[in-house]
Amino acid sequence: MLYYRCYALWKTFFQKLGMETVVSAPTDREIMERGTALAIDEACLSLKVYLGHVAALVGRCDYILAPRVSNFGRQRAMCTRFESTPDLVRNVFRDSRQKFLSYEVDAEQKKGEEDAFLEMGKELGCTAKEAKRAYKAAKKAELVQHKARVQKQEQLCRREGMKILIAAHSYVAEDPYMGKTVTDYLKKAGIIPLRADLVDRDAALKRSRELSSTCKWEISREILGGIALRRETVDGIILLSAFPCGPDAMVNELIARRVKDVPLLNLVLDSQSGTAGVETRLESFIDIIRFKEGKL
Ligand code: SF4
């Protein structure tokens, strides 16, 4: 689930250690159905899709990376699903001979990301010096990638035309079987789609306090900050979630109560959503914005 956020970090780290990375194919119906069959009914759609991707990788590589990312400090927690994934995949795929690789980030327990990567490098048989060098290069690649994506968003912000901000976790917004259908629809309708999570992360964490001073989830806080940073630039905001997402259920309600100056659409995707229903809701939302702006 952290793929869209950490891909440059992971790929560079393993490349620098002389290892090849294998990535599963983009999500399709088969991946989603495989994941759904492996997950419990109560799991969110993102976790089902994740399990489908793990299943697609089983037997294709020496290790499958399943990190445990708990938090980056106080009030900077990840959803509990991110804590459970290493145990979950080891259990779900216990009958396969697949080996899993993990690292743990839990800043509240003094387990930082750098130490976690050095430990992972050691497990792979690398020296501390090699792992440190690889981590530094990986961190740089991650920052460069994020900065480039933020700059692209800034350019889009300056363009003329109707803009809609998509507030979603990256693995929902960018997944070809989930949020990407929304972005594609907006583009086809001549709308400029922007992303709440593609902003300067430090600035977003600070600005998130304008909407909530108590939200404890890191990614939700980045999204809240992204909304605070962009709300004056956009014509509408889509709150896009995977069913049933605990953090989004709370945070989206909070956004709906506190953001009154911009039209909002709450879109919850599940495995049965289908594109027709989503497109109808997007079409109505765009019409509402156009009507409100006197363009219809
Ligand atoms: S934040 Fe929501 S969508 Fe993401 S893993 Fe947790 S429950 Fe699933």
Tab-separated table of C-alpha atoms and ligand atoms in Angstrom:
chain	number	residue	atom	x	y	z
A	1	MET	CA	0.000	0.000	0.000
A	2	LEU	CA	2.982	2.296	0.443
A	3	TYR	CA	4.137	1.607	-3.110
A	4	TYR	CA	3.187	4.990	-4.584
A	5	ARG	CA	4.792	6.777	-1.642
A	6	CYS	CA	7.943	4.698	-1.212
A	7	TYR	CA	8.683	3.224	-4.615
A	8	ALA	CA	11.747	5.402	-5.294
A	9	LEU	CA	13.056	4.729	-1.767
A	10	TRP	CA	12.713	0.956	-2.032
A	11	LYS	CA	13.875	0.602	-5.626
A	12	THR	CA	16.996	2.726	-5.108
A	13	PHE	CA	17.895	0.990	-1.836
A	14	PHE	CA	17.821	-2.487	-3.358
A	15	GLN	CA	19.432	-1.352	-6.624
A	16	LYS	CA	22.337	0.194	-4.737
A	17	LEU	CA	22.809	-3.116	-2.949
A	18	GLY	CA	22.974	-4.866	-6.328
A	19	MET	CA	19.539	-6.467	-6.095
A	20	GLU	CA	16.819	-6.593	-8.704
A	21	THR	CA	13.293	-5.466	-7.844
A	22	VAL	CA	10.175	-7.142	-9.192
A	23	VAL	CA	6.881	-5.234	-9.189
A	24	SER	CA	3.449	-6.785	-9.611
A	25	ALA	CA	1.352	-5.704	-12.607
A	26	PRO	CA	-1.146	-2.820	-12.237
A	27	THR	CA	-4.327	-3.770	-10.388
A	28	ASP	CA	-6.938	-5.494	-12.533
A	29	ARG	CA	-10.092	-7.459	-11.787
A	30	GLU	CA	-8.154	-10.687	-11.293
A	31	ILE	CA	-5.810	-9.152	-8.692
A	32	MET	CA	-8.746	-7.641	-6.847
A	33	GLU	CA	-10.734	-10.873	-6.852
A	34	ARG	CA	-7.733	-12.893	-5.651
A	35	GLY	CA	-7.175	-10.428	-2.804
A	36	THR	CA	-10.859	-10.382	-1.885
A	37	ALA	CA	-10.887	-14.179	-1.649
A	38	LEU	CA	-7.850	-14.101	0.671
A	39	ALA	CA	-9.069	-11.308	2.974
A	40	ILE	CA	-11.682	-11.316	5.703
A	41	ASP	CA	-14.932	-9.577	4.694
A	42	GLU	CA	-14.283	-6.645	7.053
A	43	ALA	CA	-10.968	-5.727	5.409
A	44	CYS	CA	-10.885	-2.450	3.492
A	45	LEU	CA	-10.735	-2.541	-0.295
A	46	SER	CA	-7.109	-1.329	-0.235
A	47	LEU	CA	-6.035	-4.274	1.911
A	48	LYS	CA	-7.849	-6.684	-0.393
A	49	VAL	CA	-6.071	-5.207	-3.400
A	50	TYR	CA	-2.770	-5.414	-1.479
A	51	LEU	CA	-3.251	-9.128	-0.785
A	52	GLY	CA	-4.041	-9.662	-4.459
A	53	HIS	CA	-0.703	-8.067	-5.376
A	54	VAL	CA	1.191	-10.185	-2.839
A	55	ALA	CA	-0.472	-13.312	-4.286
A	56	ALA	CA	0.639	-12.207	-7.770
A	57	LEU	CA	4.253	-11.993	-6.541
A	58	VAL	CA	4.411	-15.267	-4.629
A	59	GLY	CA	6.970	-17.573	-6.254
A	60	ARG	CA	8.337	-14.826	-8.516
A	61	CYS	CA	11.081	-13.484	-6.254
A	62	ASP	CA	13.387	-14.446	-3.379
A	63	TYR	CA	11.694	-12.077	-0.939
A	64	ILE	CA	8.503	-10.048	-0.866
A	65	LEU	CA	8.865	-6.778	1.019
A	66	ALA	CA	6.164	-6.240	3.646
A	67	PRO	CA	7.210	-3.363	5.922
A	68	ARG	CA	5.677	-2.615	9.301
A	69	VAL	CA	5.238	1.138	9.538
A	70	SER	CA	3.623	2.058	12.787
A	71	ASN	CA	4.337	5.757	13.319
A	72	PHE	CA	6.803	8.564	12.686
A	73	GLY	CA	6.392	10.027	16.190
A	74	ARG	CA	3.635	11.379	18.412
A	75	GLN	CA	0.401	12.194	16.554
A	76	ARG	CA	2.037	10.767	13.428
A	77	ALA	CA	0.564	7.267	13.362
A	78	MET	CA	-0.229	5.115	10.389
A	79	CYS	CA	-3.495	3.199	10.142
A	80	THR	CA	-3.214	-0.033	12.136
A	81	ARG	CA	-3.382	-2.045	8.886
A	82	PHE	CA	0.185	-0.899	8.194
A	83	GLU	CA	1.300	-2.482	11.461
A	84	SER	CA	-0.296	-5.789	10.697
A	85	THR	CA	0.805	-6.441	7.102
A	86	PRO	CA	4.019	-8.470	7.824
A	87	ASP	CA	2.163	-10.832	10.190
A	88	LEU	CA	-0.831	-10.918	7.906
A	89	VAL	CA	1.055	-11.962	4.773
A	90	ARG	CA	3.185	-14.518	6.651
A	91	ASN	CA	-0.035	-16.119	7.866
A	92	VAL	CA	-2.097	-15.843	4.710
A	93	PHE	CA	0.707	-17.323	2.592
A	94	ARG	CA	2.071	-19.738	5.212
A	95	ASP	CA	1.592	-22.759	2.936
A	96	SER	CA	3.734	-21.274	0.187
A	97	ARG	CA	7.527	-21.443	0.444
A	98	GLN	CA	7.709	-17.689	-0.091
A	99	LYS	CA	10.086	-15.698	2.112
A	100	PHE	CA	9.103	-12.227	3.301
A	101	LEU	CA	11.352	-9.331	4.159
A	102	SER	CA	10.338	-6.609	6.569
A	103	TYR	CA	11.539	-3.501	8.341
A	104	GLU	CA	9.912	-1.734	11.239
A	105	VAL	CA	9.402	1.984	11.751
A	106	ASP	CA	8.076	2.897	15.180
A	107	ALA	CA	9.516	6.259	16.166
A	108	GLU	CA	7.616	6.218	19.468
A	109	GLN	CA	9.652	3.123	20.405
A	110	LYS	CA	12.839	4.784	19.096
A	111	LYS	CA	12.876	2.668	15.925
A	112	GLY	CA	13.629	5.123	13.120
A	113	GLU	CA	13.584	4.488	9.397
A	114	GLU	CA	17.357	4.634	8.864
A	115	ASP	CA	18.113	2.009	11.534
A	116	ALA	CA	15.319	-0.150	10.118
A	117	PHE	CA	16.898	-0.057	6.649
A	118	LEU	CA	20.374	-0.794	8.041
A	119	GLU	CA	18.984	-3.825	9.818
A	120	MET	CA	17.236	-4.976	6.654
A	121	GLY	CA	20.520	-4.591	4.720
A	122	LYS	CA	22.258	-6.733	7.363
A	123	GLU	CA	19.607	-9.409	6.975
A	124	LEU	CA	20.348	-9.430	3.246
A	125	GLY	CA	24.041	-10.018	3.938
A	126	CYS	CA	25.309	-6.471	3.301
A	127	THR	CA	27.766	-4.557	5.455
A	128	ALA	CA	26.606	-1.596	7.548
A	129	LYS	CA	28.599	0.721	5.278
A	130	GLU	CA	26.940	-0.599	2.106
A	131	ALA	CA	23.465	-0.388	3.649
A	132	LYS	CA	24.083	3.148	4.898
A	133	ARG	CA	25.254	4.311	1.488
A	134	ALA	CA	22.267	2.652	-0.183
A	135	TYR	CA	19.829	4.221	2.305
A	136	LYS	CA	21.274	7.711	1.766
A	137	ALA	CA	20.910	7.386	-2.009
A	138	ALA	CA	17.402	5.967	-1.583
A	139	LYS	CA	16.320	8.827	0.653
A	140	LYS	CA	17.632	11.329	-1.863
A	141	ALA	CA	15.761	9.590	-4.699
A	142	GLU	CA	12.562	9.635	-2.639
A	143	LEU	CA	12.855	13.370	-1.975
A	144	VAL	CA	13.655	14.159	-5.613
A	145	GLN	CA	10.662	12.127	-6.793
A	146	HIS	CA	8.255	13.763	-4.337
A	147	LYS	CA	9.563	17.256	-5.093
A	148	ALA	CA	9.106	16.710	-8.836
A	149	ARG	CA	5.533	15.548	-8.302
A	150	VAL	CA	4.754	18.537	-6.076
A	151	GLN	CA	6.216	20.908	-8.672
A	152	LYS	CA	3.992	19.364	-11.334
A	153	GLN	CA	0.986	20.024	-9.102
A	154	GLU	CA	2.074	23.653	-8.675
A	155	GLN	CA	2.155	24.025	-12.463
A	156	LEU	CA	-1.351	22.534	-12.717
A	157	CYS	CA	-2.559	24.975	-10.060
A	158	ARG	CA	-1.446	27.885	-12.213
A	159	ARG	CA	-3.336	26.631	-15.271
A	160	GLU	CA	-6.640	28.230	-16.302
A	161	GLY	CA	-9.752	26.077	-15.925
A	162	MET	CA	-11.890	24.252	-13.401
A	163	LYS	CA	-9.850	22.420	-10.769
A	164	ILE	CA	-10.980	19.628	-8.496
A	165	LEU	CA	-8.898	18.434	-5.558
A	166	ILE	CA	-8.853	14.699	-4.883
A	167	ALA	CA	-8.376	13.986	-1.174
A	168	ALA	CA	-7.323	10.365	-0.889
A	169	HIS	CA	-4.546	8.056	0.201
A	170	SER	CA	-2.064	7.629	-2.677
A	171	TYR	CA	-2.829	3.906	-2.998
A	172	VAL	CA	-6.505	4.768	-3.523
A	173	ALA	CA	-5.981	7.819	-5.753
A	174	GLU	CA	-3.428	6.180	-8.050
A	175	ASP	CA	-4.646	2.621	-8.214
A	176	PRO	CA	-5.785	1.901	-11.793
A	177	TYR	CA	-8.752	-0.081	-10.497
A	178	MET	CA	-9.828	2.493	-7.904
A	179	GLY	CA	-9.047	6.221	-7.940
A	180	LYS	CA	-7.377	6.458	-11.313
A	181	THR	CA	-10.770	5.977	-12.957
A	182	VAL	CA	-11.867	9.185	-11.181
A	183	THR	CA	-8.826	11.162	-12.365
A	184	ASP	CA	-9.282	9.871	-15.912
A	185	TYR	CA	-12.957	10.844	-15.920
A	186	LEU	CA	-12.145	14.381	-14.707
A	187	LYS	CA	-9.466	14.820	-17.351
A	188	LYS	CA	-11.845	13.651	-20.075
A	189	ALA	CA	-14.415	16.172	-18.839
A	190	GLY	CA	-11.845	18.971	-19.228
A	191	ILE	CA	-11.258	19.369	-15.474
A	192	ILE	CA	-7.803	19.754	-13.932
A	193	PRO	CA	-7.468	17.127	-11.183
A	194	LEU	CA	-5.209	18.026	-8.256
A	195	ARG	CA	-4.121	15.830	-5.358
A	196	ALA	CA	-4.300	16.836	-1.695
A	197	ASP	CA	-1.433	14.502	-0.773
A	198	LEU	CA	0.979	15.880	-3.368
A	199	VAL	CA	2.099	18.932	-1.423
A	200	ASP	CA	5.115	19.786	0.697
A	201	ARG	CA	4.676	17.314	3.566
A	202	ASP	CA	6.089	19.512	6.347
A	203	ALA	CA	3.926	22.447	5.297
A	204	ALA	CA	0.887	20.155	5.089
A	205	LEU	CA	1.427	18.752	8.588
A	206	LYS	CA	1.572	22.296	9.957
A	207	ARG	CA	-1.471	23.523	8.031
A	208	SER	CA	-3.503	20.415	8.976
A	209	ARG	CA	-4.005	22.002	12.403
A	210	GLU	CA	-6.332	24.570	10.808
A	211	LEU	CA	-8.813	21.729	10.279
A	212	SER	CA	-7.918	19.458	13.195
A	213	SER	CA	-5.434	19.758	16.037
A	214	THR	CA	-6.104	16.224	17.258
A	215	CYS	CA	-6.056	14.025	14.137
A	216	LYS	CA	-3.416	11.380	14.838
A	217	TRP	CA	-2.985	9.732	11.443
A	218	GLU	CA	0.013	10.912	9.433
A	219	ILE	CA	-1.480	10.495	5.975
A	220	SER	CA	-4.843	11.959	7.014
A	221	ARG	CA	-2.987	14.957	8.428
A	222	GLU	CA	-1.112	15.406	5.156
A	223	ILE	CA	-4.431	15.300	3.306
A	224	LEU	CA	-6.008	17.792	5.729
A	225	GLY	CA	-2.989	20.051	5.229
A	226	GLY	CA	-3.265	19.624	1.463
A	227	ILE	CA	-6.892	20.767	1.634
A	228	ALA	CA	-5.932	23.766	3.784
A	229	LEU	CA	-3.201	24.679	1.285
A	230	ARG	CA	-5.330	24.282	-1.853
A	231	ARG	CA	-8.913	25.086	-0.832
A	232	GLU	CA	-8.746	28.625	-2.215
A	233	THR	CA	-7.379	27.416	-5.570
A	234	VAL	CA	-9.921	24.708	-6.354
A	235	ASP	CA	-13.575	24.680	-7.476
A	236	GLY	CA	-14.464	21.448	-5.676
A	237	ILE	CA	-13.051	18.665	-3.505
A	238	ILE	CA	-13.621	14.919	-3.875
A	239	LEU	CA	-13.155	12.896	-0.676
A	240	LEU	CA	-12.226	9.547	-2.156
A	241	SER	CA	-12.091	6.479	0.088
A	242	ALA	CA	-11.866	2.714	-0.014
A	243	PHE	CA	-14.734	0.951	1.776
A	244	PRO	CA	-14.703	0.497	4.812
A	245	CYS	CA	-11.914	2.856	5.858
A	246	GLY	CA	-11.918	3.705	9.573
A	247	PRO	CA	-9.671	6.796	9.453
A	248	ASP	CA	-11.465	8.237	6.394
A	249	ALA	CA	-14.899	7.707	7.974
A	250	MET	CA	-13.872	10.052	10.797
A	251	VAL	CA	-11.681	12.470	8.880
A	252	ASN	CA	-14.077	12.930	5.948
A	253	GLU	CA	-16.901	13.754	8.357
A	254	LEU	CA	-14.637	16.306	10.004
A	255	ILE	CA	-13.774	17.831	6.612
A	256	ALA	CA	-17.471	18.006	5.663
A	257	ARG	CA	-18.191	19.935	8.879
A	258	ARG	CA	-15.260	22.321	8.618
A	259	VAL	CA	-14.889	23.020	4.908
A	260	LYS	CA	-18.039	24.936	3.990
A	261	ASP	CA	-16.660	27.234	1.315
A	262	VAL	CA	-15.949	24.601	-1.375
A	263	PRO	CA	-18.376	22.000	-2.839
A	264	LEU	CA	-17.554	18.505	-1.590
A	265	LEU	CA	-18.264	15.057	-2.974
A	266	ASN	CA	-17.842	12.019	-0.727
A	267	LEU	CA	-17.069	9.022	-2.912
A	268	VAL	CA	-16.555	5.623	-1.313
A	269	LEU	CA	-15.290	2.880	-3.592
A	270	ASP	CA	-15.930	-0.798	-3.004
A	271	SER	CA	-15.350	-3.863	-5.120
A	272	GLN	CA	-18.876	-3.579	-6.529
A	273	SER	CA	-18.769	0.169	-7.335
A	274	GLY	CA	-18.373	-0.224	-11.097
A	275	THR	CA	-17.482	2.762	-13.233
A	276	ALA	CA	-21.042	3.659	-14.319
A	277	GLY	CA	-22.225	4.618	-10.805
A	278	VAL	CA	-19.058	6.580	-10.104
A	279	GLU	CA	-19.277	8.450	-13.411
A	280	THR	CA	-22.894	9.462	-12.754
A	281	ARG	CA	-21.943	10.931	-9.379
A	282	LEU	CA	-18.956	12.760	-10.862
A	283	GLU	CA	-21.098	14.154	-13.679
A	284	SER	CA	-23.666	15.516	-11.187
A	285	PHE	CA	-20.926	16.979	-9.004
A	286	ILE	CA	-19.360	18.808	-11.968
A	287	ASP	CA	-22.822	20.124	-12.974
A	288	ILE	CA	-23.390	21.405	-9.420
A	289	ILE	CA	-20.069	23.279	-9.483
A	290	ARG	CA	-20.819	24.734	-12.918
A	291	PHE	CA	-24.310	25.776	-11.804
A	292	LYS	CA	-22.934	27.392	-8.650
A	293	GLU	CA	-20.369	29.303	-10.718
A	294	GLY	CA	-23.061	30.422	-13.192
A	295	LYS	CA	-21.531	28.386	-16.022
A	296	LEU	CA	-24.522	26.124	-16.614
B	1	SF4	S1	-6.301	4.050	6.025
B	1	SF4	FE1	-8.250	3.157	5.333
B	1	SF4	S2	-7.888	2.465	3.236
B	1	SF4	FE2	-5.890	2.759	4.237
B	1	SF4	S3	-5.348	0.789	5.045
B	1	SF4	FE3	-6.351	1.895	6.695
B	1	SF4	S4	-8.519	1.311	6.566
B	1	SF4	FE4	-7.536	0.722	4.620
